[in-house]
XYZ file of C-alpha atoms in Angstrom:
450
model
C 92.630 -49.074 73.809
C 91.359 -46.735 76.376
C 89.385 -43.725 75.149
C 90.067 -40.570 77.013
C 87.390 -38.394 78.497
C 88.417 -35.493 76.262
C 87.805 -37.544 73.118
C 84.357 -38.615 74.314
C 83.444 -35.013 75.023
C 84.568 -34.001 71.526
C 82.516 -36.734 69.897
C 79.419 -35.758 71.829
C 79.977 -32.130 70.921
C 80.163 -32.921 67.165
C 77.003 -35.033 67.315
C 75.182 -32.303 69.166
C 76.286 -29.712 66.637
C 75.177 -31.964 63.753
C 71.780 -32.496 65.319
C 71.417 -28.808 65.975
C 72.378 -27.917 62.386
C 70.007 -30.503 60.947
C 67.199 -29.210 63.137
C 67.785 -25.619 62.083
C 67.841 -26.530 58.396
C 64.700 -28.630 58.776
C 62.887 -25.822 60.518
C 63.906 -23.397 57.749
C 62.771 -25.869 55.121
C 66.125 -26.630 53.614
C 66.599 -30.176 52.408
C 69.792 -32.133 51.949
C 68.504 -33.588 48.662
C 70.590 -32.916 45.549
C 67.457 -32.666 43.355
C 66.750 -29.561 41.286
C 65.237 -26.596 43.070
C 62.116 -25.160 41.435
C 61.059 -21.534 41.784
C 57.565 -20.209 41.139
C 55.902 -16.863 41.741
C 52.746 -16.194 43.727
C 51.085 -12.890 44.398
C 49.969 -14.220 47.769
C 51.028 -17.397 49.621
C 48.303 -17.012 52.255
C 50.610 -17.518 55.264
C 52.617 -20.525 53.998
C 56.016 -20.954 55.672
C 59.269 -22.667 54.689
C 59.253 -26.344 55.543
C 55.680 -26.878 54.350
C 55.140 -30.062 52.412
C 54.797 -30.530 48.681
C 52.222 -33.104 47.594
C 51.351 -34.687 44.295
C 48.061 -36.593 44.013
C 47.865 -36.770 47.830
C 51.437 -38.046 48.411
C 54.255 -36.010 49.960
C 57.045 -35.726 47.387
C 59.055 -32.753 48.649
C 59.036 -29.631 50.769
C 59.141 -25.849 50.497
C 62.649 -24.498 51.093
C 62.324 -20.762 50.788
C 59.629 -18.095 50.609
C 60.865 -14.611 49.833
C 58.892 -11.481 48.958
C 60.102 -9.389 46.018
C 59.034 -5.730 46.118
C 58.858 -4.157 42.639
C 56.094 -1.575 42.919
C 52.784 -2.724 41.473
C 54.357 -5.918 40.114
C 55.489 -7.197 43.530
C 55.293 -10.922 44.103
C 56.400 -13.732 46.430
C 59.114 -16.088 45.241
C 58.579 -19.660 46.440
C 61.261 -22.302 46.016
C 60.680 -25.985 46.646
C 62.480 -29.254 46.051
C 61.279 -32.742 45.156
C 62.898 -35.155 47.610
C 61.395 -38.359 46.247
C 63.456 -40.021 43.508
C 62.128 -40.556 39.956
C 59.472 -37.872 40.391
C 59.189 -35.418 37.497
C 56.666 -32.603 37.297
C 54.911 -32.543 33.885
C 54.756 -29.280 31.957
C 51.643 -27.167 32.611
C 51.006 -28.934 35.939
C 48.797 -26.894 38.243
C 50.378 -25.547 41.452
C 47.970 -24.527 44.190
C 48.277 -23.757 47.923
C 45.960 -26.034 49.854
C 45.149 -26.501 53.502
C 44.431 -29.714 55.362
C 41.167 -28.929 57.113
C 39.952 -25.521 58.233
C 42.936 -24.713 60.495
C 45.331 -27.422 59.425
C 48.789 -27.234 57.889
C 49.218 -25.592 54.502
C 51.001 -27.381 51.670
C 51.800 -26.965 47.985
C 49.664 -29.230 45.769
C 50.943 -30.324 42.337
C 48.234 -31.531 39.917
C 49.429 -32.980 36.590
C 47.435 -32.001 33.445
C 44.072 -33.748 33.419
C 42.945 -35.965 30.601
C 39.797 -34.436 29.110
C 37.353 -35.942 26.629
C 35.389 -34.388 23.804
C 32.842 -36.017 21.474
C 32.765 -35.212 17.767
C 30.273 -36.489 15.138
C 31.806 -39.015 12.743
C 32.312 -37.341 9.350
C 34.700 -39.951 7.935
C 36.445 -43.096 9.117
C 39.838 -41.468 9.800
C 40.822 -41.264 13.455
C 43.072 -38.655 14.999
C 46.320 -40.376 15.824
C 47.889 -40.093 19.248
C 50.032 -36.980 19.512
C 47.935 -34.851 17.144
C 47.796 -31.169 18.013
C 44.948 -29.567 19.930
C 44.213 -25.926 19.129
C 41.988 -23.238 20.587
C 41.348 -19.583 19.760
C 43.312 -17.251 22.056
C 43.304 -13.488 21.474
C 41.638 -13.886 18.039
C 44.272 -16.397 16.915
C 44.301 -20.196 16.889
C 47.154 -21.623 18.973
C 48.344 -25.164 19.662
C 47.696 -25.777 23.355
C 47.793 -29.546 23.821
C 48.021 -33.047 22.426
C 45.633 -35.873 21.664
C 46.105 -38.834 23.992
C 43.915 -41.304 22.099
C 40.712 -41.486 20.071
C 38.071 -44.107 19.398
C 34.694 -44.517 17.695
C 31.627 -45.081 19.859
C 27.952 -45.608 19.180
C 25.798 -42.553 19.861
C 24.078 -44.496 22.642
C 27.411 -44.642 24.529
C 27.822 -40.861 24.453
C 26.966 -39.066 27.744
C 23.465 -37.616 27.829
C 24.609 -34.026 28.357
C 26.262 -33.980 24.904
C 24.183 -36.617 23.106
C 21.856 -34.013 21.598
C 24.758 -32.389 19.772
C 25.606 -35.648 17.956
C 23.395 -36.068 14.878
C 25.158 -39.162 13.506
C 24.947 -42.814 14.513
C 28.569 -42.834 15.657
C 30.872 -40.331 17.375
C 34.568 -39.880 18.081
C 35.623 -39.913 21.697
C 38.890 -37.954 21.738
C 41.012 -37.818 24.908
C 43.427 -34.887 25.119
C 45.410 -32.827 27.598
C 46.581 -29.217 27.796
C 50.324 -28.511 27.865
C 50.310 -24.697 27.590
C 51.347 -23.265 30.995
C 48.892 -20.857 32.538
C 45.902 -21.852 30.358
C 42.783 -22.771 32.295
C 39.828 -23.836 30.124
C 36.192 -24.584 31.034
C 35.225 -28.098 32.017
C 32.956 -28.707 29.021
C 34.120 -27.977 25.508
C 32.934 -28.612 21.957
C 35.284 -30.275 19.502
C 35.812 -30.307 15.754
C 38.294 -32.116 13.556
C 39.989 -29.729 11.119
C 42.666 -30.218 8.502
C 45.534 -27.781 7.929
C 48.074 -28.443 5.174
C 46.919 -32.046 5.111
C 47.443 -32.491 8.861
C 44.404 -33.196 11.027
C 43.941 -31.331 14.297
C 41.444 -31.184 17.108
C 39.904 -27.736 17.516
C 38.139 -27.087 20.819
C 35.694 -24.261 21.589
C 33.878 -23.290 24.833
C 30.177 -24.105 24.852
C 29.287 -20.396 25.135
C 31.905 -19.344 22.540
C 33.423 -16.961 25.101
C 36.851 -15.589 24.082
C 39.914 -16.693 26.043
C 43.061 -14.587 26.569
C 46.544 -15.872 25.918
C 48.106 -16.691 29.343
C 50.914 -14.407 30.522
C 52.959 -17.110 32.280
C 56.738 -17.218 32.654
C 56.830 -20.474 34.599
C 56.515 -23.888 32.911
C 53.688 -24.586 35.357
C 50.207 -23.177 35.864
C 50.149 -21.224 39.117
C 46.730 -20.778 40.717
C 46.545 -18.018 43.304
C 44.996 -18.993 46.637
C 41.783 -17.419 47.811
C 42.133 -15.936 51.237
C 39.344 -16.037 53.780
C 38.956 -12.253 53.493
C 38.494 -12.466 49.739
C 36.050 -15.322 50.156
C 34.038 -13.381 52.713
C 34.084 -10.299 50.468
C 32.631 -12.312 47.604
C 30.001 -13.698 49.935
C 29.159 -10.187 51.101
C 28.772 -8.946 47.525
C 26.592 -11.934 46.704
C 24.433 -11.205 49.766
C 24.098 -7.547 48.699
C 23.021 -8.593 45.208
C 20.529 -11.057 46.670
C 19.113 -8.377 49.003
C 18.742 -5.931 46.133
C 17.037 -8.557 43.986
C 14.694 -9.444 46.850
C 13.730 -5.768 47.212
C 12.968 -5.489 43.504
C 10.893 -8.677 43.623
C 8.977 -7.359 46.636
C 8.230 -4.134 44.792
C 7.030 -6.042 41.762
C 4.927 -8.428 43.840
C 2.984 -5.736 45.708
C -0.624 -6.263 46.782
C -1.885 -4.312 43.784
C 0.324 -6.292 41.420
C -0.835 -9.587 42.922
C -4.483 -8.459 42.594
C -3.887 -7.488 38.959
C -2.199 -10.804 38.282
C -5.085 -12.668 39.916
C -7.579 -10.740 37.817
C -5.542 -11.365 34.672
C -5.437 -15.089 35.410
C -9.207 -15.088 35.943
C -9.779 -13.216 32.684
C -7.451 -15.597 30.934
C -9.444 -18.541 32.245
C -12.695 -16.952 31.013
C -11.125 -16.234 27.656
C -9.891 -19.800 27.419
C -13.389 -21.107 28.205
C -14.937 -18.839 25.559
C -12.327 -19.861 23.038
C -13.050 -23.511 23.783
C -16.791 -22.922 23.267
C -16.152 -21.068 20.029
C -13.902 -23.821 18.754
C -16.594 -26.368 19.619
C -19.198 -24.412 17.674
C -16.820 -23.997 14.756
C -16.144 -27.729 14.783
C -19.900 -28.463 14.735
C -20.416 -25.959 11.922
C -17.646 -27.554 9.911
C -19.117 -31.009 10.515
C -22.628 -29.886 9.498
C -21.319 -28.085 6.417
C -19.032 -30.863 5.358
C -21.277 -31.925 2.440
C -21.633 -28.334 1.230
C -17.912 -27.796 1.516
C -17.246 -31.018 -0.392
C -19.715 -29.934 -3.100
C -18.105 -26.494 -3.308
C -14.666 -28.065 -3.546
C -15.960 -30.403 -6.274
C -17.400 -27.411 -8.203
C -14.123 -25.541 -7.783
C -12.243 -28.584 -9.034
C -14.599 -28.936 -12.004
C -14.310 -25.209 -12.768
C -10.559 -25.461 -12.566
C -10.567 -28.411 -14.963
C -12.850 -26.532 -17.385
C -10.665 -23.470 -17.142
C -7.649 -25.650 -17.872
C -9.439 -27.084 -20.921
C -10.339 -23.558 -22.057
C -6.770 -22.419 -21.610
C -5.588 -25.467 -23.544
C -8.038 -24.742 -26.383
C -7.043 -21.065 -26.492
C -3.406 -22.062 -26.540
C -4.174 -24.470 -29.342
C -5.967 -21.771 -31.372
C -3.367 -19.134 -30.725
C -0.566 -21.515 -31.535
C -2.247 -22.427 -34.861
C -0.119 -21.095 -37.705
C -3.239 -20.180 -39.773
C -4.947 -18.257 -36.958
C -2.869 -15.095 -36.975
C -2.908 -14.544 -40.794
C -6.696 -15.130 -40.864
C -7.220 -12.722 -37.968
C -5.115 -10.032 -39.654
C -6.928 -10.567 -42.995
C -10.367 -10.239 -41.307
C -9.310 -7.041 -39.558
C -8.141 -5.576 -42.870
C -11.441 -6.543 -44.545
C -13.467 -4.879 -41.764
C -11.373 -1.740 -42.065
C -11.885 -1.576 -45.855
C -15.623 -2.231 -45.439
C -15.994 0.631 -42.979
C -14.076 3.018 -45.255
C -16.140 2.116 -48.348
C -19.529 1.977 -46.603
C -19.198 5.357 -44.916
C -19.590 7.551 -48.055
C -22.427 5.381 -49.379
C -24.514 5.353 -46.228
C -23.784 8.989 -45.695
C -25.965 10.021 -48.697
C -29.018 8.423 -47.091
C -30.682 9.673 -43.965
C -29.542 6.749 -41.799
C -31.586 7.838 -38.816
C -34.847 8.098 -40.826
C -34.014 4.836 -42.573
C -33.564 3.021 -39.271
C -36.751 4.466 -37.786
C -38.767 3.459 -40.851
C -37.325 -0.052 -40.759
C -38.093 -0.413 -37.049
C -41.644 0.851 -37.452
C -42.176 -1.494 -40.377
C -41.061 -4.503 -38.403
C -43.234 -3.490 -35.440
C -46.315 -3.036 -37.629
C -45.764 -6.334 -39.371
C -45.455 -8.012 -36.008
C -48.681 -6.466 -34.781
C -50.489 -7.402 -38.010
C -49.266 -10.981 -37.751
C -50.332 -11.198 -34.114
C -53.760 -9.772 -34.825
C -54.304 -12.111 -37.725
C -53.346 -15.107 -35.623
C -55.722 -14.050 -32.872
C -58.791 -12.917 -34.921
C -58.939 -15.469 -37.676
C -57.903 -18.985 -38.421
C -57.705 -18.431 -42.126
C -54.664 -20.360 -43.217
C -54.663 -18.634 -46.598
C -54.324 -15.231 -45.009
C -51.559 -16.551 -42.721
C -49.648 -17.811 -45.704
C -49.938 -14.430 -47.438
C -48.693 -12.572 -44.411
C -45.879 -15.077 -43.958
C -44.990 -14.719 -47.647
C -44.843 -10.959 -47.228
C -42.528 -11.305 -44.277
C -40.404 -13.827 -46.175
C -40.184 -11.438 -49.099
C -39.089 -8.731 -46.705
C -36.444 -11.043 -45.292
C -35.313 -11.879 -48.811
C -35.070 -8.166 -49.520
C -32.961 -7.692 -46.399
C -30.731 -10.587 -47.432
C -30.248 -8.951 -50.801
C -29.232 -5.792 -49.030
C -26.705 -7.790 -46.997
C -25.317 -9.418 -50.134
C -25.072 -6.029 -51.735
C -23.065 -4.803 -48.758
C -20.741 -7.804 -49.012
C -19.727 -6.700 -52.471
C -17.983 -3.778 -50.836
C -14.870 -5.956 -50.456
C -14.929 -6.675 -54.196
C -14.577 -4.474 -57.297
C -18.382 -3.754 -57.777
C -19.826 -0.456 -58.908
C -20.243 1.724 -55.828
C -22.720 4.007 -57.580
C -25.072 1.093 -58.299
C -24.803 0.003 -54.671
C -25.612 3.502 -53.556
C -28.702 3.525 -55.789
C -29.810 0.183 -54.360
C -29.542 1.545 -50.832
C -31.597 4.612 -51.777
C -34.271 2.449 -53.457
C -34.355 0.180 -50.441
C -34.845 3.159 -48.165
C -37.722 4.403 -50.332
C -39.249 0.940 -50.417
C -39.070 0.659 -46.651
C -40.828 4.059 -46.355
C -43.636 2.939 -48.666
C -43.957 -0.337 -46.794
C -44.231 1.637 -43.573
C -47.155 3.644 -44.955
C -48.797 0.495 -46.284
C -48.349 -1.304 -42.968
C -49.916 1.637 -41.103
C -52.952 1.602 -43.380
C -53.210 -2.164 -43.130
C -52.933 -1.958 -39.375
C -55.796 0.615 -39.256
C -57.994 -1.635 -41.360
C -57.379 -4.545 -39.065
C -58.219 -2.248 -36.176
C -61.544 -1.377 -37.850
C -62.064 -5.026 -38.555
C -61.595 -5.851 -34.853
C -63.998 -3.096 -33.811
C -66.710 -4.402 -36.161
C -66.468 -7.896 -34.886
């Protein structure tokens, strides 16, 4: 069969049109794949164009089909639609979408990063492990929310725990709990602290930032976590602000470290060295003093210990006396007797000149003492000594009788008779005083003669 020239021209025309159409669609980023189209919102795509690649873990899995700005006042955004061309590729929930660039001036592409598996170490409080699939919660906007799941957990020795968190583990064993975040839009710090909590009998993993900083609840409409790109202008602006802060800090440091300040610091350091040397010398002298006084200190401590023991014995004895059942009645009875004695003795003694009586008694005792001393010095006559001693004994007997008479105050004796006895005693003491004065004068004459 012979093909006509017209047919060949038609075929070539269709092929050319197909190639042209395919090229146009490829340039515009439209794919012929029947996979689902995914739309996300960026505030800035940093110059990305349709047809840019979509990568997951470094592999190209699709391409960007459409980039369209949406102007809605202050809430304007850029709508980006892409498609996954590779079969059997599914994007996990809460995957991170970022705009990356290959090299400094290379092609831009959309990077998809699945949720990372993180690890946290918790001290072992019991032997129950968190099962796979347990909830992970964190405090967002003053409320605890479930934000992820536990992948697996195991018990490790404390020595197997990384050094940066080993100090926080006070037990011999620790849980190593692997988890991932599945709440779209939530970005948490790299290092977290964990705690196993129980709610309604269900165990959960509660995570907290190391600095306990509060985290806001993410305002995300997409099932993925969109990370806005940083443009070169923004990066340079941050660098400029950092340089300004560094310049300002350098100026403040220069002002603080002026020549006068450095001289003062040098002088302070020198004074501190001198003070340290003096303190060292003083401590050395104190140490020598303590060493030389060690025996005295030991003796003083021994005396204090002995005094403490004696005081304890005294306290024990006093407690024993006070706790005696017979002590209080006897004490009260004695106090009553003294009170009665004072009441009964007052009217009796009052009839006698107590002051004159006391002076006479004192003078009598003084004269008798002088007479006895003189006799002992001037003579060795034992007979005379015996007489003087007998006189003094008689006087003592008389005084004892007076005391006995006073003791009858507590009884039912005749107060008038006792009063008479006191008066007679007072008169007797006065006569004895006169006699002792005369006797003392005679002994004085006797001493002058001899």
